[in-house]
Short mmCIF file of C-alpha atoms and ligand atoms in Angstrom, two decimals:
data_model
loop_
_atom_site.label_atom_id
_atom_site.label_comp_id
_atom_site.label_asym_id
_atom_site.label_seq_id
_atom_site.Cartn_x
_atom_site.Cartn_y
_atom_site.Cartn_z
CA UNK Y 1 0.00 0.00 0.00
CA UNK Y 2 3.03 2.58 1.01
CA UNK Y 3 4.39 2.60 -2.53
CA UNK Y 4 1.32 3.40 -4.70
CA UNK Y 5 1.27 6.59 -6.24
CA UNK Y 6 -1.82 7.43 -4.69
CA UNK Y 7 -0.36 6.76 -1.00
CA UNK Y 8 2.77 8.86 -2.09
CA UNK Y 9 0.14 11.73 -3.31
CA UNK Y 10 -1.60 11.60 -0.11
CA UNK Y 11 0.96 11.82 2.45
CA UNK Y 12 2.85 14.23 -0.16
CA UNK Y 13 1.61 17.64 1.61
CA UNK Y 14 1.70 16.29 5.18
CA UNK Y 15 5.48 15.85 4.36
CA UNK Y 16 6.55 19.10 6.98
CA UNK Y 17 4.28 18.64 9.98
CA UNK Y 18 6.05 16.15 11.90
CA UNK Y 19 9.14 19.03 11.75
CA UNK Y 20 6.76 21.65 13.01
CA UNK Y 21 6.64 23.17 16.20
CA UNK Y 22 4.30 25.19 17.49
CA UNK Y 23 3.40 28.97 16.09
CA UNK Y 24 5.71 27.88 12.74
CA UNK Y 25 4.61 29.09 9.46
CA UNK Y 26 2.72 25.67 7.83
CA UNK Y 27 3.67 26.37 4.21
CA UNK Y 28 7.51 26.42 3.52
CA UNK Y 29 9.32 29.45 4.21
CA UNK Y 30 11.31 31.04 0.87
CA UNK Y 31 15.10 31.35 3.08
CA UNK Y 32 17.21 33.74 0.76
CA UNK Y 33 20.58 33.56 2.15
CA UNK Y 34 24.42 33.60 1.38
CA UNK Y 35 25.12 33.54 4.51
CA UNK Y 36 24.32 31.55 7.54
CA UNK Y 37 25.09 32.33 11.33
CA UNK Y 38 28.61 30.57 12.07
CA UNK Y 39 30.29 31.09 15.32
CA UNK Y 40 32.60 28.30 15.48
CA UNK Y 41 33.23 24.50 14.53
CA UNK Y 42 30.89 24.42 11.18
CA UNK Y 43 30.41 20.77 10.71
CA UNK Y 44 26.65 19.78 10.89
CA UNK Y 45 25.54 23.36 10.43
CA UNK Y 46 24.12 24.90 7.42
CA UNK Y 47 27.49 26.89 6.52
CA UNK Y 48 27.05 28.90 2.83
CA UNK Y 49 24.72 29.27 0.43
CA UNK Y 50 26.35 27.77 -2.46
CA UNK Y 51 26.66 24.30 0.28
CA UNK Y 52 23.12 24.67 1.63
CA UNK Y 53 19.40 26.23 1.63
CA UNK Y 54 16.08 25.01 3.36
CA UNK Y 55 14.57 25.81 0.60
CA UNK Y 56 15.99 23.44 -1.85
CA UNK Y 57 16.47 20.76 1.12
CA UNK Y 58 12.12 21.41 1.54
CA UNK Y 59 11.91 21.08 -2.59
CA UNK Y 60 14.22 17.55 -2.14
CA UNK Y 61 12.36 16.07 0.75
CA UNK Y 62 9.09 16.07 -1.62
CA UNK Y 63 11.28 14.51 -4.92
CA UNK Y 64 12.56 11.87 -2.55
CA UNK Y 65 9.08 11.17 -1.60
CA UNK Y 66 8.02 10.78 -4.80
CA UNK Y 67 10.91 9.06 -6.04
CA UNK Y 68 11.50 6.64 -2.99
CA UNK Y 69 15.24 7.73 -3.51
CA UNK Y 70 17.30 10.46 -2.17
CA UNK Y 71 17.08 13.65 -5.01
CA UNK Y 72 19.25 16.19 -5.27
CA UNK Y 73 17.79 19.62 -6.92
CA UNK Y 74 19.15 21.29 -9.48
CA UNK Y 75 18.50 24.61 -11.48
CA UNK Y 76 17.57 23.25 -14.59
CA UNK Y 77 16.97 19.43 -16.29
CA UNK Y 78 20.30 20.23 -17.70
CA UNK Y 79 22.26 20.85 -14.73
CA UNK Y 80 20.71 17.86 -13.57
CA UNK Y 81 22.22 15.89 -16.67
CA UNK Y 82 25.14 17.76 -16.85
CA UNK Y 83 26.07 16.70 -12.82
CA UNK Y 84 25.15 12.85 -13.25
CA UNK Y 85 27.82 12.86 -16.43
CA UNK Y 86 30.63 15.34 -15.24
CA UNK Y 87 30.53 13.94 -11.90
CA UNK Y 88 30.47 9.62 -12.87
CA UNK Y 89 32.18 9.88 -16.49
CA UNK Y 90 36.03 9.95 -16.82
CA UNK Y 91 38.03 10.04 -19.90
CA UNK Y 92 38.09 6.90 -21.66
CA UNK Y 93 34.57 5.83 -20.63
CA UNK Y 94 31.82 5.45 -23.67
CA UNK Y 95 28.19 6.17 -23.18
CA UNK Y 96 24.85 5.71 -25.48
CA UNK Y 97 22.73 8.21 -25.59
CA UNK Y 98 18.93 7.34 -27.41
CA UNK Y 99 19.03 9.11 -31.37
CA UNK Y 100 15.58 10.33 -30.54
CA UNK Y 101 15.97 11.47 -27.38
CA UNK Y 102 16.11 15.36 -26.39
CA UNK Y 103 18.37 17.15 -28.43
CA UNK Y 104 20.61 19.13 -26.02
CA UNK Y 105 21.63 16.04 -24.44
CA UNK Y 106 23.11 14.97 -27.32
CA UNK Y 107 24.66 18.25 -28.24
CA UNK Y 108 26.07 18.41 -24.86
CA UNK Y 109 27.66 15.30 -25.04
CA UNK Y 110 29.28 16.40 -28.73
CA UNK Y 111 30.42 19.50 -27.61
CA UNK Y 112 31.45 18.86 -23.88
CA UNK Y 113 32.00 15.28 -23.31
CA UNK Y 114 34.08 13.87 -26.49
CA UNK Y 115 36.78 16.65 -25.88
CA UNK Y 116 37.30 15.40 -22.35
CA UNK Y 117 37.68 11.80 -23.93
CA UNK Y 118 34.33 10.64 -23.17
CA UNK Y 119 32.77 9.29 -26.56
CA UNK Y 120 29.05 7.97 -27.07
CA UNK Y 121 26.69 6.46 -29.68
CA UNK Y 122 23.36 7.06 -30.52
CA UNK Y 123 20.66 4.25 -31.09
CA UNK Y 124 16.73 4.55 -31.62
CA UNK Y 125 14.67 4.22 -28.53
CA UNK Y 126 12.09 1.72 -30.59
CA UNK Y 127 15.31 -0.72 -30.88
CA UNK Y 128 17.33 0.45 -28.19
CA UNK Y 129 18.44 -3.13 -26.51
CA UNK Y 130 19.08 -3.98 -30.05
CA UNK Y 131 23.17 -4.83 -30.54
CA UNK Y 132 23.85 -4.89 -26.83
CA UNK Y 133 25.57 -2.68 -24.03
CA UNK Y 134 29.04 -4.20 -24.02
CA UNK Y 135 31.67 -1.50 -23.61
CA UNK Y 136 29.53 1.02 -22.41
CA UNK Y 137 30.07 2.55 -19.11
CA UNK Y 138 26.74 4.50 -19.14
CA UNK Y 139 23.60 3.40 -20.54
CA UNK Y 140 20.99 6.68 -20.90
CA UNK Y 141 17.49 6.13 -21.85
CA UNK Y 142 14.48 8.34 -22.19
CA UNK Y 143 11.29 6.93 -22.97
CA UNK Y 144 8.35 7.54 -24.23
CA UNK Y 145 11.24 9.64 -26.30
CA UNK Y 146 10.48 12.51 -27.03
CA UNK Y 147 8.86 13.70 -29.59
CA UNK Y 148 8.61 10.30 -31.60
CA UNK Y 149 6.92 8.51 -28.36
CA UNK Y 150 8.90 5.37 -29.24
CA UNK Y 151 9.50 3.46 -25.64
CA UNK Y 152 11.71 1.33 -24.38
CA UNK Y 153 11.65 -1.44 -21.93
CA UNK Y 154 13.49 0.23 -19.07
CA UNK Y 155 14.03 -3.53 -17.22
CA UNK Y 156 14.85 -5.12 -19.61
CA UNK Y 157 17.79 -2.67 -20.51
CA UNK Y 158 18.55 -2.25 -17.25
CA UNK Y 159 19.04 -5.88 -17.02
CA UNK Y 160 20.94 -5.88 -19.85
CA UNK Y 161 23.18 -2.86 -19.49
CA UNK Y 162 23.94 -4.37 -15.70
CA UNK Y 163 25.20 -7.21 -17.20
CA UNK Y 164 27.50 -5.27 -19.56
CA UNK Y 165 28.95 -3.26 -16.57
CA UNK Y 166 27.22 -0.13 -17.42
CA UNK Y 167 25.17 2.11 -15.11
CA UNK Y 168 21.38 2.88 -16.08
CA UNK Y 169 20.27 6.52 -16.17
CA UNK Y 170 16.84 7.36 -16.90
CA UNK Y 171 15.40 10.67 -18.38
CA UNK Y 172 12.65 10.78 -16.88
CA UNK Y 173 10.87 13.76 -17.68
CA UNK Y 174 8.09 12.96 -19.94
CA UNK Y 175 6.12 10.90 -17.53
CA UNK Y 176 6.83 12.28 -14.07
CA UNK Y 177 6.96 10.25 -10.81
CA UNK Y 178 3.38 9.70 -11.20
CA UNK Y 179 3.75 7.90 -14.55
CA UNK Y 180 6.96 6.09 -14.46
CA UNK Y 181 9.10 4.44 -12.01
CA UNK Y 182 12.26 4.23 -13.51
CA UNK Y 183 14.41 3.12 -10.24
CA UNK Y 184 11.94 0.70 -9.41
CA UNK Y 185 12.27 -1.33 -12.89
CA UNK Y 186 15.91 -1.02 -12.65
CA UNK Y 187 17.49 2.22 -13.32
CA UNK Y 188 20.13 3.49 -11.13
CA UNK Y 189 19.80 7.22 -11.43
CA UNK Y 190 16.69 9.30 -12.49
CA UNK Y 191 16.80 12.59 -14.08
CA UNK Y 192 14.13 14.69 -14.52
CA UNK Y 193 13.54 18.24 -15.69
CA UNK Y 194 11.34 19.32 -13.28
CA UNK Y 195 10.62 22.89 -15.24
CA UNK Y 196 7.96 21.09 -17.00
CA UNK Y 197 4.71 19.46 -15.27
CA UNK Y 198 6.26 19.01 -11.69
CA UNK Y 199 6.98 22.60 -11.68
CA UNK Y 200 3.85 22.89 -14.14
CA UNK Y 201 3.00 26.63 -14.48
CA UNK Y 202 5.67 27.33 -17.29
CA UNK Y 203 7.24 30.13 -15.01
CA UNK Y 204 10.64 28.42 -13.87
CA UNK Y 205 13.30 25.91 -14.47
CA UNK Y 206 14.21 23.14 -12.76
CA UNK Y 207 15.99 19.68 -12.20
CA UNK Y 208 16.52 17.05 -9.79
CA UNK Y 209 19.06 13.59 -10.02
CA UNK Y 210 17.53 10.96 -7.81
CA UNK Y 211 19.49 7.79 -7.04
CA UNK Y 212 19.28 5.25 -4.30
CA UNK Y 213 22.90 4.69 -5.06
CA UNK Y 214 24.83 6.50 -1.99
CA UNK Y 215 27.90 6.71 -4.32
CA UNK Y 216 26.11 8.97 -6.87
CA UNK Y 217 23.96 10.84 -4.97
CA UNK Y 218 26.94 12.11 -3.11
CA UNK Y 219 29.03 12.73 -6.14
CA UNK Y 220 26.27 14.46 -8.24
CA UNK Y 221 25.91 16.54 -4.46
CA UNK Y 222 29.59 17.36 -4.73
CA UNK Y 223 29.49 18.32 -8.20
CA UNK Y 224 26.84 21.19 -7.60
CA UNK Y 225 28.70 22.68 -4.44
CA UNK Y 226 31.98 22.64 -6.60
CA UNK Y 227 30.57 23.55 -9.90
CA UNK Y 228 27.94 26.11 -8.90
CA UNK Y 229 25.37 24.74 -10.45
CA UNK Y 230 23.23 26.22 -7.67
CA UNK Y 231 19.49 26.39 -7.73
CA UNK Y 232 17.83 29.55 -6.72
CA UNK Y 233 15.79 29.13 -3.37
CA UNK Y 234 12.64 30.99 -5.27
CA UNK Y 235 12.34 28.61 -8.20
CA UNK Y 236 13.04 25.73 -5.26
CA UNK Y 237 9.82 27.34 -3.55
CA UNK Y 238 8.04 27.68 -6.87
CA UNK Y 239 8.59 23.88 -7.80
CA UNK Y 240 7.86 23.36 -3.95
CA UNK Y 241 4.58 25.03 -4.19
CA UNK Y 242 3.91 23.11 -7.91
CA UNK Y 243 4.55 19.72 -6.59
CA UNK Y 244 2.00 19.82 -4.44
CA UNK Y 245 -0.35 20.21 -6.91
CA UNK Y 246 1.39 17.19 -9.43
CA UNK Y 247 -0.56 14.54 -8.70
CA UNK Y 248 -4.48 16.44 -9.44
CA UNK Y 249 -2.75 18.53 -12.68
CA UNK Y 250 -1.27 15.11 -14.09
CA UNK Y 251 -4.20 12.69 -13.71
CA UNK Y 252 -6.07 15.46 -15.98
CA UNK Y 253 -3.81 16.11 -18.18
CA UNK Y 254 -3.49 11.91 -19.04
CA UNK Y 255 -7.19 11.15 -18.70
CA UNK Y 256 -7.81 14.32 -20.97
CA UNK Y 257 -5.20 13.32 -23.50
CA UNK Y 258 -6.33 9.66 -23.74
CA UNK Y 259 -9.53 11.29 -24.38
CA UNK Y 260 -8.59 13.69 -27.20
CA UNK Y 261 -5.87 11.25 -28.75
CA UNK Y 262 -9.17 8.68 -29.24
CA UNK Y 263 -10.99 11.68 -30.81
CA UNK Y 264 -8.12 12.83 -32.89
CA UNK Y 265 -7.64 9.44 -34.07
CA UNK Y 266 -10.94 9.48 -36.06
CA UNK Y 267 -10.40 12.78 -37.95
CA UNK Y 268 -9.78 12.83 -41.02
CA UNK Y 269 -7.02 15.74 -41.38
CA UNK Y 270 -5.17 13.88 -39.19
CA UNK Y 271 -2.97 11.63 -41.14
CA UNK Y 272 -0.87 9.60 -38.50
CA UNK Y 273 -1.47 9.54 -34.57
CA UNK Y 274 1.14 8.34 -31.98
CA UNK Y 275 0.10 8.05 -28.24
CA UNK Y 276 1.34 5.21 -25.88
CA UNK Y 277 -2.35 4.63 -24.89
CA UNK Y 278 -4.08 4.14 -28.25
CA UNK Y 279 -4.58 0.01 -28.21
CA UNK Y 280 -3.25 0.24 -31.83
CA UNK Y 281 0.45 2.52 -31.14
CA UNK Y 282 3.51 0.52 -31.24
CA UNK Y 283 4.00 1.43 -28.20
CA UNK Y 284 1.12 0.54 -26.36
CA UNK Y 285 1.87 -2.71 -25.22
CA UNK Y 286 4.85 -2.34 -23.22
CA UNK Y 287 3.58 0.83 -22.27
CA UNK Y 288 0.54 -0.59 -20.27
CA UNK Y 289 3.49 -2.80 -18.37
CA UNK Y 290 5.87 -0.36 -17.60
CA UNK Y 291 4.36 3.16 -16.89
CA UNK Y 292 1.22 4.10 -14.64
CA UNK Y 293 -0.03 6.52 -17.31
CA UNK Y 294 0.16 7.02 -20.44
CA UNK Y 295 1.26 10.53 -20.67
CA UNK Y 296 -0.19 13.62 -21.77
CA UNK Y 297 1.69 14.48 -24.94
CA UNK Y 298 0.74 13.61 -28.34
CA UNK Y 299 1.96 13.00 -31.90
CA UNK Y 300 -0.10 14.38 -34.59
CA UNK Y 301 0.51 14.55 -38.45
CA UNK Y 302 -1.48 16.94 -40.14
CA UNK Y 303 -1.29 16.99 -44.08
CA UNK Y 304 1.39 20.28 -44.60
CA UNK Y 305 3.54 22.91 -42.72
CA UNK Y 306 0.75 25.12 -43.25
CA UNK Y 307 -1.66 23.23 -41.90
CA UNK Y 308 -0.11 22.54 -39.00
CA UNK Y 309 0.68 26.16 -38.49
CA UNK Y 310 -2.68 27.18 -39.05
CA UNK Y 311 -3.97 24.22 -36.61
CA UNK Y 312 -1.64 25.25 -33.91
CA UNK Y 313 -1.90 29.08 -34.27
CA UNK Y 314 -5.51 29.09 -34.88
CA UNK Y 315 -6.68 27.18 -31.96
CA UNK Y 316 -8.06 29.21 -29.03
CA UNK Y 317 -6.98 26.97 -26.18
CA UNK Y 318 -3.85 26.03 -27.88
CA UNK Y 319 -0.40 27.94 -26.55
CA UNK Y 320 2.26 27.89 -29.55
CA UNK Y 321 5.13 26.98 -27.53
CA UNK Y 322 8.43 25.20 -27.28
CA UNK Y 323 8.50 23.27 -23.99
CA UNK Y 324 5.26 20.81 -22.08
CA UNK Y 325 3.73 20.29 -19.29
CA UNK Y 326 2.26 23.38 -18.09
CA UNK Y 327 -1.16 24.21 -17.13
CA UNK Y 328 -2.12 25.60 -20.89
CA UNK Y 329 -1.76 22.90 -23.21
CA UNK Y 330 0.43 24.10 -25.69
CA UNK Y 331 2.09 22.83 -29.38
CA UNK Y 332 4.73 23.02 -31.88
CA UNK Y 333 5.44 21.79 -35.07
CA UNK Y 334 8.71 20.02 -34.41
CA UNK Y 335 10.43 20.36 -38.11
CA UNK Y 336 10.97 23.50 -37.05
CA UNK Y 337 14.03 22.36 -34.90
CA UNK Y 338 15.38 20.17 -37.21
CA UNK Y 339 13.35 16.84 -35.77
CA UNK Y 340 13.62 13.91 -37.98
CA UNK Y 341 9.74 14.19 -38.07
CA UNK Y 342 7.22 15.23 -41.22
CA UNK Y 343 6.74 19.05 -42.04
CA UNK Y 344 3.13 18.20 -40.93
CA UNK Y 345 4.20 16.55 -37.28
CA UNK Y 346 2.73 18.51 -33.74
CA UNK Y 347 3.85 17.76 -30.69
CA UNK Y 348 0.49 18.22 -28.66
CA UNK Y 349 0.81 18.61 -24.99
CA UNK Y 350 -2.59 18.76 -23.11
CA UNK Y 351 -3.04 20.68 -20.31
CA UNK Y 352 -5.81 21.30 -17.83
CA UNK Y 353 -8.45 22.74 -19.28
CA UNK Y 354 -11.40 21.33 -19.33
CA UNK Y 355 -11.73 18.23 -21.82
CA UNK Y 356 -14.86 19.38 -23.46
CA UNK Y 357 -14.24 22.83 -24.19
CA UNK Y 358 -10.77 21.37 -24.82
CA UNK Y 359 -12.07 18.87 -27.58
CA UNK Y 360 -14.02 21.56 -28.73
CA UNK Y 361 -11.51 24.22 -29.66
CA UNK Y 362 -9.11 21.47 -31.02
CA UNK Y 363 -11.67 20.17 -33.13
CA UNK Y 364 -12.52 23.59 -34.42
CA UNK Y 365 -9.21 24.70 -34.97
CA UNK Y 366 -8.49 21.26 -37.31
CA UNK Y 367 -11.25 22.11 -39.28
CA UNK Y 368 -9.85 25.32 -40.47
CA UNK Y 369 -6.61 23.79 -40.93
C1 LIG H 416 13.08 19.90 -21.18
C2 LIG H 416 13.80 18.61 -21.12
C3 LIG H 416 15.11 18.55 -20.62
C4 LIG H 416 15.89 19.77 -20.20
O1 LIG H 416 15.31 20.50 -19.18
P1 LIG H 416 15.67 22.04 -18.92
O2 LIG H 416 15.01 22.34 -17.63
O3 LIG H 416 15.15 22.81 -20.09
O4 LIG H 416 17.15 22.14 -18.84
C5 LIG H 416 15.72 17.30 -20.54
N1 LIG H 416 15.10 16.19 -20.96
C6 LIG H 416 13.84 16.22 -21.47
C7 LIG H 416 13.21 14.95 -21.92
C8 LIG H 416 13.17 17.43 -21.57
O5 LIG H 416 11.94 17.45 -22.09
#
C-alpha cells in the first residue's frame, strides 16, 4: 500500500508537519541567504549558500518522496544531466545516448563530453536493446522519447546494461513520478527536468538527479557545491509550491489526452497519430506494463507545414510553444528544430483545461486547418 502513487500523493503535503513546532509558518518558508550564522566548529551546520538552503532541502524532501530515492535539486533538467555525467564519467569511458531522445543532451555530449575523452553512440529508442551494451560505461534512456513517443523497456535494458557493466540513467521527464518508475524497474539514477509538469506553471526551471545509489547521490551533491550549479531558493519554492499540486494537474492532463488522442484518431485531417495509450500505437503494449499513465503528450501529423501552423496558431486553447507540461496545453510543429519528423508533425501537450471545451476548440481549430 506505502508505494502506490496514490499513498505517495496523499501523504505528499503532510510531508513538513512532523518538523513543526508550534506557532511555525505551515507552508515552507522562501530562506534567501548567502550567509548563515557561524560562530565556530561548522560541521553539521548549514554553513554557505552555495553548500546549503532550506529551501531546496524542503523542494528535495518532496522529490525523494516521490521518487523513494534520495534527489538532489538542481537549477535546470540540464544541470541535472550535466552533474550525473561530469561527476560519474572519466576520460576513456563510452556512453549511449537514445538518437531520438532530447536534443541538447546529445549536443552536450558532442560539444562537452568527447573533448574530455568521453565518446558515445546514438541508437533509436524503438530498438534500443538492439546490438547490446558491451563497452559502455553508461547506458541513458528516455522513454516515451520525445517527440517520436517510441518506448523502451526500461528492465529489460537495465538488465541488460547491468550485465554489460554499465550504469542505467533514466530521463525521466516525460512521464513524471506519477507515470513512471524508472528506479523501481531497474534504473540506477533518475533525471528529470522538473521545469515542466512538476513545476507545471511554465514560469521556472528546474531539475533534480535521484538515485538510491549513496555513491552517486553524493558525487552528483559534490558536483553542484563545486561547480555552482546552484538552484535559486525561489524557483526551489516555486517547484515546492507546484509539486503539491502534481498529482491532481497530471491525472487530468493523461485522462484528458487519452480522451482527445481517441478523438483525434478518427479525424480525417489527421494523417498519423502516436500516443502510448491508443490500443493500436507501437507502443502501447509495453507501455501498459511499464508506466502508470500514459502521458499527456501527443503525436499528430497533419497533411502540410501550413496546416499545421494554421492548426496550432488558430486554436483558441492552444499555446504555440516550445517546452510541455504546463497548465495551458500548448504545441509546436517540431520540423521546425530540425526533428527527424514530417513538415506536418505537432507535438500536442494537453493541459488542464477542461476536456470538453478542450475537444471543442481542437476540433474547431483542425477544421480550419
Ligand atoms: C526539457 C527537457 C530537458 C531539459 O530540461 P531544462 O530544464 O530545459 O534544462 C531534458 N530532458 C527532457 C526529456 C526534456 O523534455
Amino acid at each position: 500500500m506505502t508505494d502506490t502513487p496514490s499513498f505517495r500523493a496523499a501523504k505528499l503535503p503532510h510531508l513538513r508537519r512532523r518538523k513543526l513546532r508550534k506557532g511555525d509558518p505551515v507552508p515552507l518558508p522562501l530562506t534567501m541567504a548567502a550567509m548563515y550564522n557561524l560562530p565556530g566548529a561548522p560541521a553539521g551546520f548549514a554553513q554557505y549558500g552555495r553548500f546549503d538552503n532550506p529551501t531546496w532541502e524542503g523542494v528535495e524532501e518532496m522529490l525523494s518522496h516521490l521518487e523513494d530515492a534520495p534527489a538532489v535539486a538542481f537549477p535546470s533538467g540540464m544541470a541535472a544531466i550535466s552533474a550525473v555525467f561530469f561527476s560519474l564519467l572519466k576520460t576513456g569511458d563510452r556512453i549511449l545516448l537514445p538518437s531520438d531522445g532530447y536534443y541538447t543532451t546529445r549536443m552536450l555530449a558532442e560539444r562537452f563530453l568527447k573533448p574530455l575523452g568521453v565518446s558515445f553512440d546514438q541508437r533509436p529508442t524503438s530498438s534500443y536493446l538492439d546490438g547490446g551494451f558491451d563497452g559502455y560505461r553508461l547506458v541513458f534512456l528516455e522513454t516515451p522519447a520525445n517527440p517520436s513517443l517510441d518506448i523502451c523497456d526500461i528492465a529489460a535494458v537495465s538488465a541488460a546494461a547491468h550485465a554489460a557493466g554499465a550504469i542505467v540513467v533514466a530521463d525521466n521527464t516525460v512521464m513524471t513520478p506519477y507515470g513512471q518508475r524508472p528506479l523501481d524497474l531497474g534504473a540506477d539514477i533518475v533525471v528529470a527536468a522538473d521545469t515542466k509538469a512538476p513545476n507545471g506553471h511554465s514560469d521556472t526551471l528546474f531539475g533534480h538527479v535521484a538515485s538510491r545509489d549513496e555513491k552517486a547521490i553524493a558525487a552528483v551533491i559534490d558536483w553542484r557545491s563545486l561547480s555552482g550549479a546552484i538552484p535559486g531558493p525561489f524557483e526551489a519554492w516555486l517547484v515546492h509550491r507546484g509539486l503539491e499540486t502534481l498529482e491532481v494537474r497530471f491525472d487530468r492532463m493523461c485522462s484528458s489526452a487519452e480522451t482527445i488522442a481517441r478523438r483525434l484518431k478518427n479525424h480525417p485531417k489527421v494523417q498519423a497519430l502516436r500516443f502510448p495509450g491508443l490500443a493500436d500505437d507501437p507502443s502501447h503494449n509495453l507501455a501498459r506494463v511499464q508506466m502508470e499513465r500514459f502521458g499527456f503528450l501527443i503525436g499528430l501529423t497533419l497533411e502540410s507545414e501550413i496546416s499545421a501552423e494554421s492548426f496550432i496558431n488558430g486554436c483558441a486553447l492552444i499555446q504555440p510553444a516550445t517546452s510541455f507540461g504546463g497548465v495551458h496545453t500548448s504545441a509546436e510543429r517540431r520540423a521546425r528544430w530540425g526533428d527527424a519528423v514530417a513538415p506536418g508533425f505537432v507535438r500536442l501537450s494537453v493541459g488542464c483545461e477542461p476536456v470538453g471545451e478542450l475537444w471543442a476548440a481542437v476540433a474547431a481549430a483542425l477544421d480550419e486547418a
